[in-house]
CSV table of C-alpha atoms in Angstrom, one decimal:
chain,number,residue,atom,x,y,z
A,1,MET,CA,-93.2,-60.4,115.7
A,2,SER,CA,-96.6,-61.2,115.8
A,3,GLY,CA,-98.3,-63.3,118.3
A,4,LYS,CA,-98.6,-66.2,116.5
A,5,SER,CA,-94.6,-66.5,115.9
A,6,PHE,CA,-91.8,-67.0,118.5
A,7,GLN,CA,-88.6,-66.3,118.2
A,8,LEU,CA,-85.9,-69.1,116.8
A,9,ALA,CA,-82.1,-69.6,117.3
A,10,ILE,CA,-80.4,-72.2,115.4
A,11,HIS,CA,-76.7,-72.7,116.5
A,12,ALA,CA,-74.4,-75.0,115.1
A,13,ALA,CA,-71.0,-76.1,117.1
A,14,ASP,CA,-69.3,-74.3,114.2
A,15,HIS,CA,-71.6,-71.5,113.1
A,16,SER,CA,-74.8,-69.8,113.9
A,17,PHE,CA,-77.1,-71.2,111.1
A,18,TYR,CA,-80.5,-69.1,111.6
A,19,GLU,CA,-81.8,-66.1,114.0
A,20,GLY,CA,-85.2,-64.5,113.6
A,21,PRO,CA,-89.0,-65.1,113.8
A,22,CYS,CA,-90.5,-68.4,113.0
A,23,TYR,CA,-93.9,-69.7,112.7
A,24,TYR,CA,-93.7,-73.3,113.0
A,25,LEU,CA,-90.5,-75.7,113.7
A,26,SER,CA,-90.4,-79.5,113.1
A,27,ILE,CA,-87.5,-81.1,115.1
A,28,PRO,CA,-86.5,-84.9,115.0
A,29,THR,CA,-86.2,-86.5,118.4
A,30,PRO,CA,-86.0,-90.1,119.9
A,31,ASP,CA,-90.1,-90.6,119.2
A,32,GLY,CA,-90.3,-89.2,115.9
A,33,GLN,CA,-90.6,-85.3,114.2
A,34,TYR,CA,-92.1,-83.0,117.1
A,35,GLY,CA,-93.7,-79.5,116.1
A,36,ILE,CA,-93.5,-76.2,117.9
A,37,MET,CA,-95.5,-73.2,117.4
A,38,ALA,CA,-95.9,-69.9,119.0
A,39,HIS,CA,-96.4,-69.9,123.2
A,40,HIS,CA,-95.6,-73.7,123.4
A,41,GLU,CA,-94.8,-74.5,127.1
A,42,ASN,CA,-91.7,-74.5,128.2
A,43,THR,CA,-89.7,-77.4,127.5
A,44,ILE,CA,-86.5,-79.2,126.6
A,45,PHE,CA,-85.9,-81.7,124.1
A,46,ALA,CA,-83.1,-84.0,122.8
A,47,ILE,CA,-82.6,-83.9,119.0
A,48,GLU,CA,-81.3,-86.7,117.0
A,49,PRO,CA,-79.9,-86.4,113.5
A,50,GLY,CA,-82.7,-86.0,111.0
A,51,SER,CA,-84.5,-83.5,109.0
A,52,LEU,CA,-85.0,-80.4,110.6
A,53,TYR,CA,-87.7,-77.4,109.2
A,54,TYR,CA,-89.0,-74.4,110.1
A,55,ARG,CA,-91.0,-71.6,108.6
A,56,VAL,CA,-90.4,-68.0,108.8
A,57,GLU,CA,-93.4,-66.5,107.1
A,58,LYS,CA,-97.1,-68.1,108.0
A,59,ASP,CA,-97.8,-69.8,105.0
A,60,GLY,CA,-94.1,-69.3,103.6
A,61,GLU,CA,-91.6,-71.6,102.3
A,62,LYS,CA,-90.5,-74.4,104.6
A,63,HIS,CA,-86.6,-74.3,105.0
A,64,LEU,CA,-85.2,-77.6,105.4
A,65,ALA,CA,-81.7,-78.5,107.1
A,66,ALA,CA,-79.8,-81.7,108.1
A,67,VAL,CA,-79.1,-81.9,111.5
A,68,SER,CA,-77.2,-83.9,114.0
A,69,PHE,CA,-77.5,-84.7,117.7
A,70,GLY,CA,-78.2,-81.6,120.0
A,71,ILE,CA,-81.1,-80.1,122.2
A,72,LEU,CA,-84.1,-77.9,121.7
A,73,LYS,CA,-85.0,-75.4,124.8
A,74,MET,CA,-88.4,-73.8,124.5
A,75,GLU,CA,-88.7,-70.7,127.2
A,76,ASN,CA,-90.9,-67.8,126.8
A,77,ASN,CA,-91.7,-68.4,123.3
A,78,GLN,CA,-88.1,-68.5,122.5
A,79,ALA,CA,-86.6,-71.8,121.0
A,80,LEU,CA,-82.9,-72.5,120.9
A,81,VAL,CA,-81.4,-75.1,118.8
A,82,LEU,CA,-78.1,-76.1,119.7
A,83,VAL,CA,-76.6,-78.9,117.4
A,84,ASN,CA,-73.5,-80.3,116.6
A,85,THR,CA,-74.0,-80.0,112.9
A,86,CYS,CA,-76.6,-78.3,110.6
A,87,GLU,CA,-76.6,-78.1,107.2
A,88,LYS,CA,-78.7,-76.8,104.5
A,89,PRO,CA,-79.7,-79.3,101.5
A,90,GLU,CA,-78.2,-77.4,98.7
A,91,ASP,CA,-74.7,-77.2,100.9
A,92,ILE,CA,-74.3,-80.9,100.6
A,93,ASP,CA,-72.4,-82.9,98.1
A,94,LEU,CA,-74.4,-86.1,97.8
A,95,SER,CA,-71.4,-87.8,95.9
A,96,ARG,CA,-69.5,-87.0,98.9
A,97,ALA,CA,-72.0,-87.9,101.5
A,98,GLU,CA,-72.5,-91.3,99.8
A,99,ARG,CA,-68.7,-92.0,99.5
A,100,GLU,CA,-68.3,-91.2,103.1
A,101,GLU,CA,-71.1,-93.5,104.1
A,102,ALA,CA,-69.7,-96.4,101.9
A,103,GLU,CA,-66.4,-95.8,103.7
A,104,THR,CA,-67.9,-95.3,107.3
A,105,ARG,CA,-69.4,-99.0,106.6
A,106,ALA,CA,-66.4,-100.7,105.5
A,107,ALA,CA,-64.7,-99.3,108.7
A,108,LEU,CA,-67.3,-100.5,111.1
A,109,GLU,CA,-67.1,-103.9,109.2
A,110,ALA,CA,-63.5,-104.0,109.6
A,111,LEU,CA,-63.5,-103.6,113.7
A,112,GLU,CA,-62.8,-106.9,115.0
A,113,ASP,CA,-65.6,-108.1,117.3
A,114,HIS,CA,-66.4,-104.4,118.5
A,115,GLU,CA,-62.9,-104.5,120.2
A,116,ASP,CA,-62.6,-100.5,120.5
A,117,GLN,CA,-66.1,-99.7,121.5
A,118,ARG,CA,-65.2,-95.8,121.4
A,119,GLU,CA,-64.3,-96.2,118.0
A,120,GLU,CA,-67.4,-98.2,117.0
A,121,ALA,CA,-69.6,-95.7,118.5
A,122,PHE,CA,-67.9,-92.9,116.7
A,123,LEU,CA,-68.1,-94.7,113.4
A,124,GLU,CA,-71.9,-95.3,114.2
A,125,ALA,CA,-72.3,-91.6,114.7
A,126,LYS,CA,-70.5,-90.5,111.6
A,127,LEU,CA,-72.7,-93.2,109.8
A,128,LEU,CA,-75.7,-91.9,110.8
A,129,ARG,CA,-74.6,-88.0,109.5
A,130,SER,CA,-73.9,-89.4,106.3
A,131,LEU,CA,-77.0,-91.7,105.8
A,132,ASN,CA,-78.9,-88.3,107.4
A,133,ARG,CA,-77.3,-85.7,104.6
A,134,ILE,CA,-77.9,-88.5,101.9
A,135,LYS,CA,-81.9,-88.5,102.8
A,136,VAL,CA,-82.1,-84.5,103.3
A,137,LYS,CA,-80.5,-83.8,100.0
A,138,LYS,CA,-82.5,-86.4,98.0
A,139,GLN,CA,-85.5,-85.1,99.9
A,140,LYS,CA,-85.0,-81.6,98.9
A,141,ASP,CA,-84.2,-82.2,95.1
A,142,LYS,CA,-87.6,-83.9,94.8
């Protein structure tokens, strides 16, 4: 690992997504996309559903992933990303994601007067995940 890279580990709740060197990492935060490069100050960021991407070589290919809520911890030139879900665009079934979006919207509309706040929060998170999966899949297919 050169002085221009850092160690990156990306873990979803059910699998390890990537571990190795990284030259640039971009994460979705509540304030927008945030970039991380080697020797970034020690910090912790909240991650929200969106597009995560990283480069393993200085001018190499951009690796894209759809991520859900989580955190990033940067410490001593090592980045640790912990998210609920993390998927490569090629692993996303677009028609299934669109079907899940429609079903979730219908379920949200069916809730009467927001009677069950836990159910509403669950459905809103599910809708965000579906919309994000669709966005990342279409972004990669361009």
